[in-house]
Each structure stands twice: as structure tokens, then as C-alpha cells.
Coordinates of C-alpha atoms and ligand atoms in Angstrom, one line a residue:
X1 CA 1.7 -22.8 -11.1
X2 CA -1.4 -21.2 -12.5
X3 CA -4.9 -22.5 -13.0
X4 CA -4.5 -22.5 -16.8
X5 CA -6.7 -20.8 -19.4
X6 CA -9.6 -19.1 -17.7
X7 CA -12.5 -17.4 -19.5
X8 CA -14.6 -14.9 -17.6
X9 CA -17.8 -14.0 -19.4
X10 CA -21.1 -12.0 -19.2
X11 CA -19.5 -9.4 -16.9
X12 CA -19.4 -5.6 -16.8
X13 CA -15.7 -5.1 -17.5
X14 CA -14.0 -1.9 -16.3
X15 CA -10.5 -2.0 -17.7
X16 CA -9.6 1.4 -16.2
X17 CA -7.9 2.4 -19.5
X18 CA -10.2 2.2 -22.5
X19 CA -14.0 2.0 -22.6
X20 CA -16.0 -0.2 -20.2
X21 CA -17.8 -3.2 -21.7
X22 CA -21.2 -4.4 -20.6
X23 CA -21.6 -8.1 -21.1
X24 CA -17.9 -8.5 -21.8
X25 CA -15.2 -11.1 -21.4
X26 CA -11.6 -11.4 -20.1
X27 CA -9.4 -14.3 -21.1
X28 CA -6.4 -15.3 -19.0
X29 CA -3.7 -17.7 -20.2
X30 CA -0.8 -18.5 -17.9
X31 CA 0.0 -15.3 -15.9
X32 CA -1.2 -12.9 -18.6
X33 CA -4.4 -11.4 -19.9
X34 CA -4.8 -12.4 -23.5
X35 CA -8.1 -10.9 -24.5
X36 CA -10.6 -8.3 -23.3
X37 CA -13.7 -7.7 -25.3
X38 CA -17.5 -7.6 -25.9
X39 CA -19.8 -10.7 -26.0
X40 CA -18.7 -14.3 -25.5
X41 CA -15.0 -15.0 -25.5
X42 CA -13.7 -16.4 -28.9
X43 CA -12.0 -19.3 -27.1
X44 CA -12.8 -23.0 -27.2
X45 CA -11.4 -25.6 -24.9
X46 CA -10.9 -23.3 -21.9
X47 CA -9.9 -25.1 -18.7
X48 CA -12.4 -23.0 -16.8
X49 CA -15.4 -20.9 -18.0
X50 CA -16.8 -18.5 -15.4
X51 CA -20.3 -17.0 -16.0
X52 CA -19.8 -13.6 -14.3
X53 CA -23.4 -12.4 -14.8
X54 CA -24.1 -9.8 -12.1
X55 CA -20.4 -9.1 -11.6
X56 CA -18.0 -6.3 -12.2
X57 CA -14.4 -7.1 -13.3
X58 CA -11.7 -4.7 -12.4
X59 CA -7.9 -4.8 -12.3
X60 CA -6.7 -6.1 -8.9
X61 CA -6.2 -3.3 -6.4
X62 CA -2.8 -1.9 -5.6
X63 CA -1.9 -0.9 -2.1
X64 CA 0.9 1.7 -2.0
X65 CA 1.4 2.1 1.8
X66 CA 1.2 -0.2 4.7
X67 CA 2.8 -1.4 8.0
X68 CA 1.8 -5.0 8.3
X69 CA 3.3 -5.5 11.8
X70 CA 0.8 -2.9 13.2
X71 CA -2.0 -5.6 12.9
X72 CA -0.9 -6.5 16.5
X73 CA -1.6 -3.0 17.9
X74 CA -5.0 -2.1 16.5
X75 CA -7.5 0.1 18.4
X76 CA -5.0 1.8 20.7
X77 CA -4.6 5.5 21.4
X78 CA -7.9 6.1 19.8
X79 CA -8.0 9.9 20.2
X80 CA -4.3 10.8 19.7
X81 CA -2.6 12.9 17.1
X82 CA 0.0 11.2 15.0
X83 CA 3.0 12.3 17.2
X84 CA 1.2 11.3 20.4
X85 CA 0.0 8.0 18.8
X86 CA 3.6 7.2 17.7
X87 CA 5.1 8.2 21.0
X88 CA 2.6 5.9 22.7
X89 CA 3.3 2.9 20.5
X90 CA 7.0 3.0 19.9
X91 CA 7.8 1.1 23.2
X92 CA 5.3 -1.6 22.3
X93 CA 6.6 -1.9 18.8
X94 CA 10.1 -2.4 20.3
X95 CA 8.9 -5.8 21.4
X96 CA 8.2 -7.3 17.9
X97 CA 10.1 -10.3 16.7
X98 CA 10.0 -12.5 13.6
X99 CA 7.0 -14.5 14.8
X100 CA 4.9 -11.4 15.5
X101 CA 5.8 -10.0 12.0
X102 CA 5.1 -13.3 10.2
X103 CA 1.7 -13.7 11.9
X104 CA 0.8 -10.1 11.5
X105 CA 1.7 -10.2 7.9
X106 CA -0.2 -13.4 7.3
X107 CA -3.3 -11.7 8.8
X108 CA -2.8 -8.3 7.0
X109 CA -2.1 -9.8 3.6
X110 CA -5.0 -12.2 3.8
X111 CA -7.3 -9.4 4.7
X112 CA -6.0 -7.3 1.8
X113 CA -6.6 -10.2 -0.6
X114 CA -10.1 -10.7 0.6
X115 CA -10.7 -7.0 -0.2
X116 CA -9.6 -7.3 -3.8
X117 CA -5.9 -6.3 -3.5
X118 CA -3.4 -8.2 -5.7
X119 CA -0.3 -6.0 -5.2
X120 CA 0.8 -4.4 -1.9
X121 CA 3.8 -2.6 -0.5
X122 CA 4.9 -2.8 3.1
X123 CA 6.9 -0.2 5.0
X124 CA 8.7 -1.9 7.8
X125 CA 11.0 0.4 9.8
X126 CA 11.2 -1.1 13.3
X127 CA 14.1 -3.5 13.7
X128 CA 14.9 -4.3 17.4
X129 CA 18.2 -6.1 17.8
X130 CA 18.3 -9.9 18.0
X131 CA 14.7 -10.6 17.0
X132 CA 15.3 -12.6 13.9
X133 CA 15.0 -11.6 10.2
X134 CA 11.9 -9.5 10.3
X135 CA 12.1 -8.5 6.6
X136 CA 12.3 -12.2 5.6
X137 CA 9.4 -13.0 7.9
X138 CA 6.9 -10.8 6.0
X139 CA 8.3 -12.0 2.6
X140 CA 7.5 -15.6 3.6
X141 CA 4.0 -14.6 4.4
X142 CA 3.5 -12.9 1.1
X143 CA 5.0 -15.8 -0.9
X144 CA 2.7 -18.3 0.9
X145 CA -0.4 -16.3 0.1
X146 CA 0.8 -15.5 -3.5
X147 CA 0.2 -11.7 -3.6
X148 CA 2.6 -9.4 -5.5
X149 CA 4.7 -7.8 -2.8
X150 CA 6.8 -4.6 -2.6
X151 CA 8.3 -4.7 0.8
X152 CA 10.3 -1.5 1.6
X153 CA 13.3 -1.7 3.9
X154 CA 12.5 1.1 6.4
X155 CA 14.7 2.6 9.0
X156 CA 15.1 5.1 11.8
X157 CA 18.4 6.6 12.9
X158 CA 17.4 9.8 14.7
X159 CA 16.3 9.1 18.2
X160 CA 15.2 11.6 20.9
X161 CA 18.7 12.5 21.9
X162 CA 19.4 13.7 18.3
X163 CA 16.1 15.7 18.1
X164 CA 14.0 12.9 16.6
X165 CA 10.7 11.5 17.8
X166 CA 11.4 7.8 18.5
X167 CA 13.2 6.6 21.7
X168 CA 16.9 5.9 21.2
X169 CA 16.3 2.2 22.0
X170 CA 14.6 1.5 18.7
X171 CA 16.7 3.4 16.2
X172 CA 19.6 1.8 14.3
X173 CA 23.0 2.9 13.4
X174 CA 23.2 4.5 9.9
X175 CA 25.9 2.3 8.5
X176 CA 24.2 -0.8 9.7
X177 CA 21.0 0.4 8.1
X178 CA 22.6 0.9 4.7
X179 CA 24.4 -2.5 4.8
X180 CA 21.1 -4.3 5.8
X181 CA 19.1 -2.4 3.2
X182 CA 21.5 -3.3 0.4
X183 CA 21.6 -7.0 1.6
X184 CA 17.8 -7.0 1.5
X185 CA 17.8 -5.8 -2.1
X186 CA 20.5 -8.3 -3.1
X187 CA 18.6 -11.2 -1.4
X188 CA 15.1 -10.5 -2.6
X189 CA 14.6 -7.8 -5.3
X190 CA 13.4 -9.2 -8.7
X191 CA 13.2 -6.5 -11.4
X192 CA 11.6 -8.9 -14.1
X193 CA 8.3 -8.1 -15.8
X194 CA 6.2 -10.5 -13.9
X195 CA 8.1 -10.1 -10.6
X196 CA 6.2 -11.1 -7.5
X197 CA 8.7 -9.2 -5.3
X198 CA 10.5 -5.9 -5.5
X199 CA 12.3 -4.2 -2.7
X200 CA 12.4 -0.4 -2.2
X201 CA 14.5 1.8 0.2
X202 CA 12.4 3.6 2.8
X203 CA 13.8 5.6 5.7
X204 CA 10.8 6.3 7.9
X205 CA 10.2 10.1 8.0
X206 CA 11.8 13.5 8.3
X207 CA 11.3 13.4 12.1
X208 CA 12.9 10.0 12.7
X209 CA 15.7 9.9 10.1
X210 CA 18.9 12.0 9.8
X211 CA 19.6 14.2 6.8
X212 CA 22.7 12.0 6.1
X213 CA 20.6 8.8 6.0
X214 CA 18.0 10.4 3.8
X215 CA 20.7 11.4 1.3
X216 CA 22.6 8.1 1.4
X217 CA 19.4 6.1 1.1
X218 CA 18.6 7.9 -2.1
X219 CA 22.1 7.3 -3.4
X220 CA 21.8 3.6 -2.5
X221 CA 18.4 3.2 -4.2
X222 CA 19.7 4.8 -7.4
X223 CA 22.8 2.8 -7.5
X224 CA 20.8 -0.4 -7.1
X225 CA 18.0 0.7 -9.5
X226 CA 15.2 0.4 -6.9
X227 CA 12.5 2.8 -5.7
X228 CA 12.4 5.2 -2.8
X229 CA 9.6 5.7 -0.3
X230 CA 9.0 7.6 2.9
X231 CA 6.3 9.4 4.9
X232 CA 5.9 13.1 4.0
X233 CA 3.8 16.1 5.1
X234 CA 1.4 14.0 7.1
X235 CA 0.6 16.5 9.8
X236 CA 1.1 20.2 10.7
X237 CA 3.3 19.0 13.6
X238 CA 5.7 17.6 11.0
X239 CA 5.8 20.9 9.1
X240 CA 6.6 22.7 12.3
X241 CA 9.3 20.1 13.1
X242 CA 10.9 20.6 9.6
X243 CA 10.8 24.4 9.9
X244 CA 12.5 24.2 13.3
X245 CA 15.1 21.5 12.5
X246 CA 15.8 22.2 8.8
X247 CA 14.5 25.7 8.1
X248 CA 12.1 24.6 5.3
X249 CA 8.9 22.8 4.6
X250 CA 8.9 19.0 4.2
X251 CA 8.5 19.4 0.4
X252 CA 11.5 21.8 0.2
X253 CA 13.5 19.4 2.4
X254 CA 12.9 16.5 0.0
X255 CA 13.8 18.6 -3.0
X256 CA 17.0 19.7 -1.3
X257 CA 18.0 16.0 -0.5
X258 CA 17.4 14.9 -4.2
X259 CA 14.3 13.0 -3.2
X260 CA 11.9 14.1 -6.0
X261 CA 11.7 12.0 -9.1
X262 CA 9.8 9.3 -11.0
X263 CA 11.4 6.7 -8.8
X264 CA 9.9 8.2 -5.6
X265 CA 6.6 7.9 -3.9
X266 CA 5.6 9.4 -0.6
X267 CA 2.9 8.4 1.9
X268 CA 0.2 10.9 2.9
X269 CA 1.3 14.3 1.5
X270 CA -1.6 15.9 3.3
X271 CA -0.1 19.3 3.9
X272 CA 1.4 20.2 0.5
X273 CA 2.0 23.7 -0.7
X274 CA 1.2 24.8 -4.2
X275 CA 4.9 24.7 -5.1
X276 CA 5.1 21.1 -3.9
X277 CA 2.2 20.1 -6.2
X278 CA 3.9 21.7 -9.2
X279 CA 7.2 20.0 -8.3
X280 CA 5.6 16.6 -7.9
X281 CA 3.9 16.9 -11.3
X282 CA 7.0 18.1 -13.0
X283 CA 9.2 15.3 -11.6
X284 CA 6.7 12.5 -11.6
X285 CA 6.9 12.0 -7.9
X286 CA 4.1 9.8 -6.6
X287 CA 1.7 10.1 -3.6
X288 CA 0.2 7.3 -1.6
X289 CA -3.1 8.7 -0.4
X290 CA -4.3 7.1 2.9
X291 CA -7.6 8.8 3.7
X292 CA -8.8 6.5 6.5
X293 CA -5.6 6.9 8.5
X294 CA -5.6 10.7 7.9
X295 CA -9.1 10.8 9.1
X296 CA -8.5 8.5 12.1
X297 CA -5.6 10.6 13.3
X298 CA -7.2 13.9 12.4
X299 CA -4.3 14.8 10.2
X300 CA -6.3 16.5 7.4
X301 CA -7.4 15.9 3.8
X302 CA -4.7 15.5 1.1
X303 CA -5.0 17.7 -2.0
X304 CA -5.7 14.7 -4.3
X305 CA -7.9 16.3 -6.9
X306 CA -5.3 19.1 -7.3
X307 CA -2.4 16.6 -7.6
X308 CA -4.4 14.7 -10.3
X309 CA -5.3 17.9 -12.1
X310 CA -1.6 18.8 -12.1
X311 CA -0.7 15.4 -13.6
X312 CA 1.1 13.9 -10.6
X313 CA 0.8 10.1 -9.9
X314 CA -1.5 9.3 -7.0
X315 CA -2.3 5.8 -5.6
X316 CA -4.1 4.7 -2.4
X317 CA -2.8 3.1 0.8
X318 CA -4.5 1.5 3.8
X319 CA -1.6 2.6 6.0
X320 CA -1.0 0.4 9.0
X321 CA -4.0 -1.2 10.7
X322 CA -3.0 0.6 14.0
X323 CA -4.3 3.8 12.4
X324 CA -6.9 2.4 9.9
X325 CA -8.0 -0.8 11.7
X326 CA -9.7 -3.0 9.2
X327 CA -10.2 -0.7 6.3
X328 CA -9.7 -2.5 3.0
X329 CA -8.3 -0.9 -0.1
X330 CA -11.7 -0.8 -1.7
X331 CA -12.7 1.0 1.5
X332 CA -10.0 3.6 0.7
X333 CA -11.5 4.2 -2.7
X334 CA -14.8 5.0 -1.0
X335 CA -13.1 7.2 1.6
X336 CA -11.0 9.0 -1.0
X337 CA -14.1 9.9 -2.9
X338 CA -15.9 11.1 0.2
X339 CA -13.0 13.1 1.6
X340 CA -12.4 15.0 -1.7
X341 CA -16.0 15.8 -2.1
X342 CA -16.5 16.8 1.5
X343 CA -13.8 19.5 1.1
X344 CA -13.9 20.3 -2.6
X345 CA -17.5 19.6 -3.8
X346 CA -19.3 16.8 -5.6
X347 CA -17.2 17.1 -8.8
X348 CA -13.8 16.7 -6.9
X349 CA -13.5 13.0 -7.6
X350 CA -15.6 10.6 -9.7
X351 CA -16.2 6.9 -9.0
X352 CA -14.0 6.1 -12.0
X353 CA -11.2 8.4 -10.8
X354 CA -11.4 6.6 -7.4
X355 CA -11.1 3.2 -9.1
X356 CA -8.1 4.5 -11.1
X357 CA -6.4 5.7 -7.9
X358 CA -6.8 2.2 -6.5
X359 CA -5.4 0.5 -9.6
X360 CA -3.5 2.3 -12.3
X361 CA -2.5 5.2 -10.0
X362 CA -1.0 2.7 -7.5
X363 CA 0.7 0.9 -10.3
X364 CA 2.3 4.2 -11.4
X365 CA 3.5 4.9 -7.9
X366 CA 5.3 1.5 -7.9
X367 CA 6.6 2.0 -11.5
X368 CA 4.5 -1.0 -12.7
X369 CA 2.0 0.8 -14.9
X370 CA 3.1 -1.3 -17.9
X371 CA 2.5 -4.6 -16.1
X372 CA -0.5 -4.1 -13.8
X373 CA -3.3 -1.6 -13.0
X374 CA -5.5 -2.1 -16.1
X375 CA -7.1 -5.0 -18.0
X376 CA -5.3 -5.1 -21.3
X377 CA -3.9 -8.0 -23.4
X378 CA -0.3 -8.6 -22.5
X379 CA -0.6 -7.3 -18.9
X380 CA -0.3 -9.6 -15.9
X381 CA -3.5 -11.4 -15.0
X382 CA -4.2 -9.6 -11.7
X383 CA -8.0 -9.0 -11.5
X384 CA -10.9 -8.8 -9.2
X385 CA -14.5 -10.0 -9.8
X386 CA -17.0 -8.3 -7.6
X387 CA -20.7 -9.2 -7.1
X388 CA -22.8 -6.2 -7.9
X389 CA -26.1 -8.0 -8.1
X390 CA -28.5 -8.6 -5.2
X391 CA -29.0 -5.5 -3.1
X392 CA -26.4 -3.7 -5.2
X393 CA -28.5 -4.3 -8.4
X394 CA -30.5 -1.2 -7.4
X395 CA -27.5 0.9 -8.5
X396 CA -27.4 0.5 -12.3
X397 CA -23.8 1.6 -12.7
X398 CA -21.5 -1.2 -11.4
X399 CA -18.5 1.1 -10.8
X400 CA -20.7 3.4 -8.7
X401 CA -21.9 0.3 -6.8
X402 CA -18.2 -0.6 -6.1
X403 CA -17.1 2.9 -5.0
X404 CA -20.1 4.8 -3.6
X405 CA -21.4 2.2 -1.1
X406 CA -20.0 -0.6 1.1
X407 CA -17.5 -2.9 -0.6
X408 CA -19.3 -5.6 -2.6
X409 CA -18.6 -9.3 -2.1
X410 CA -15.5 -10.5 -3.9
X411 CA -16.3 -13.5 -6.1
X412 CA -12.8 -14.1 -7.5
X413 CA -9.3 -12.7 -7.2
X414 CA -6.5 -13.8 -9.6
X415 CA -2.9 -12.9 -9.1
X416 CA -0.8 -13.8 -12.1
X417 CA -3.6 -16.0 -13.3
X418 CA -3.7 -18.0 -10.0
X419 CA -6.9 -18.1 -7.9
X420 CA -6.1 -16.4 -4.5
X421 CA -9.7 -15.7 -3.4
X422 CA -12.9 -17.5 -4.6
X423 CA -16.4 -16.8 -3.3
X424 CA -14.9 -14.7 -0.5
X425 CA -12.5 -17.4 0.8
X426 CA -8.7 -17.6 0.5
X427 CA -7.6 -20.5 -1.7
X428 CA -3.8 -20.4 -1.5
X429 CA -3.4 -21.0 2.2
X430 CA -4.8 -23.4 4.7
X431 CA -3.6 -21.1 7.5
X432 CA -6.2 -19.0 9.2
X433 CA -5.1 -15.4 8.9
X434 CA -7.5 -14.2 11.5
X435 CA -6.1 -16.6 14.1
X436 CA -2.6 -15.6 13.0
X437 CA -3.5 -12.0 13.8
X438 CA -4.8 -13.0 17.3
X439 CA -1.5 -14.8 17.9
X440 CA 0.6 -11.8 16.9
X441 CA -1.4 -9.5 19.2
X442 CA -1.2 -11.9 22.2
X443 CA 2.6 -12.5 21.7
X444 CA 3.2 -8.7 21.5
X445 CA 0.9 -7.2 24.1
X446 CA -0.8 -10.1 25.8
X447 CA -4.5 -9.7 26.5
X448 CA -4.4 -6.1 27.6
X449 CA -6.7 -3.7 25.7
Ligands
LIG1 ZN1 2.6 5.0 7.4

């Protein structure tokens, strides 16, 4: 179901690829963009004509890293490092079930859509026994909201007794993980052009996964033709752990395990060495940059401008809300710009580069740069219409107004031509995502704060 032919006119159109158009139009038919150009749209008989005066039209934002279940544990361990934060939260996360995951996903996905996001991944890696089908629970939430979803089947098999960070109680058996991951791909993965759902394989991190599982997960992903994802080089603690356990840096470890390539994207990559940047660029390995989470946990600043200069794919991620609270993906564009400039000077990242990270760069990380990430005829009609008038009219450049300051109001969000957000309200669901989030938190941790 779509809303039929839609004409958006009188907007500042930022297609991301190709020149921007002041006073331009975008035409949507079915689930595709059919025209982008200057002046009024050459279309008669449109089902819907939208006068987007005072608005900026961009591609829908693409979120390349998330943990939706973490909605239920926001605001905890406020001053901890990543390893202390994880160690503090693992026992609580061991209590999740399908209801918590469904409600947390409903809240998290709704929040993302209200912030202009049309495609999102999720990295779910906590699967306590006997708690229902957690992977299916988040997929149900995404289908109901109608966002393009790339859930990744995460996993952990190296508990404390084997030198890993998580408690033994929440890790799974390696063989069970591989069987469950393949079953998730078979049940849900849709490789078609306009796919609303693609599954990736995502063992959690070098400090919670065995070398054997890392290798076998890569073999499974390549046999099934799906993508690979994990956390990498997030903190200096992780680098120390890898040197102690594996005798090499995180980047070298991934290369040794066959984990570099155009079908791989890593979350964070804060502490990369020069050789890693060269290898990522040469192999087309992607990075999900999560500046808010990196700042919140004091992890450091990723070398984004250097990755871009080397030609490596880079997208943005909100990471879980337990380490970024309510930061939206548009907020991550803002943070990415500030972080790079704070460390590397005012020319380190432009507003348009930040917008590209949040759109086409993310699409490239997910292997969907031919389908989404820009406004071009033939691409999927995933787009965001932002209000940049009112207070924001004082900034003459609409892309600057989107990225430099607080996130502007979202007037319209289309996913595959269907209206998901209109005038700042969700249109695809009658559920209240905020209430769902409260339910998830109460069920998991009660009223304690
Ligand atoms: Zn993460």
C-alpha cells in the first residue's frame, strides 16, 4: 500500500548526489522517485500536491548501528567506561523477553522515524534461553511501523570463564548460534531491490566472541549472501584486550579472520591505526560512526575525515539508547560535524558531508547505495521533508540549518512512498511508542532508577 502519486513542490531539494535545487520538486509514484527537478513538477492529476515552501527535502536518513532493546535501560551507569557500563548492564539485560524487545523496538523505531530515519539496522546479541523469539519480536515492530529494517542476528559465545567480558549465563553455544542465525536468514531475509527487510550476521565483539565463531559467522554470511557486522576498535581497553588475547590490534585480528571486505561494516572504529584506514579503503569495509555514544562513554573520536579522505564507506549510527539516550540520527549528523571539527579543525567535515554520512554513506555500509541514500529517479521513495523556516529562516543555507543547529521539525517522512510521519506525528501506527517504551522499562527493571 502506498499513498499513490505524490508531488512535493517549492522546496529546497538536497539530493546528496548531484546539484541542490532551490524551488525544486520531487515526484513519487508507487514506491519509487520518478522525477527530481527545478520549478513546478510537470505532472497533472497528482493524488497529492504538497507545497513545501520553507522546507528542505533530503533522502531519508539511514541508521547503521543500534541496539533497540536498550531503550529499557537508558540513563544508567552514567559515568562508566564501556567495559564497566557493559559489566554493569549484562545482568539486567539477561532479563529481557519477547515483550520487552517488542515494546522497546516499538519505542526506538518510532523515535527514529520521528527524527527522519527511513532505514535502520539493529544489532541484537542478547538471547536468554526460553524468552520467546526475540528476533521476530523486533521484526514485528518494524513491520507495523513500516520502516526499512536490517536486523542483525548478534551473538556472544565467550563468557568470563573463557576470557571474555560477559557473564557465562548470557552467552550461547556456538553451534546453536550458527543454526539460529541461519534460520533467521531463511525466515526473514529478502534480497529484492525494494526489500523492507534484510538480515545480517553479527557476532557481538572481539571481547565477547570466540575466534571460531567469528570465522564461522563470516563463512555463514558469505554462503548465504548476507552482510557481516560487529563492534570494532571502540575503546583502548578493547585494543589492550586484543593484544593480550590475540597478539594483535583489533584491525589486524579482523584481517586475519577474513572479516574485511565490501560486505562488512563495523560499529565505532574509534581507535584505528593508519594501516587499518588503508585496509578499510582498499577493501571497501564500512564504518558505522556513533559519535554520541563514543562521547557519552568517553571512548574517543573516530578518524572519520581520514576514512573519508581515504575513500572508505562511512555511515552514522545512534548506537543503543542506553549509551546515547534520545539522540536521533539527525542529532548524530550534528555531533559528527562537531566532533571532527573539535579535533581536526573547521574544515574537517562540512554540513553536506555530514548529510552524506547520514544518507548515502549509511546506504553504502548496508550495500544499498543503488536503492536508497539519494534523491534520484528510479530510487526508492524514502525521503524527509524538514521545516527550515520560522526561527531557522535566519540561516540562509537550508543544509546548514539542518546540520549545524538543533534538528528542525519533520513535516513529512515517506518510506517507499508511504507516509510514516506527517507534521511530526506517526501515521502508520495507533500504538503509542512512548508508552511502549515505559512498559518495556517497567517490565525489565521495575521502577528503580
Ligand atoms: Zn553498539
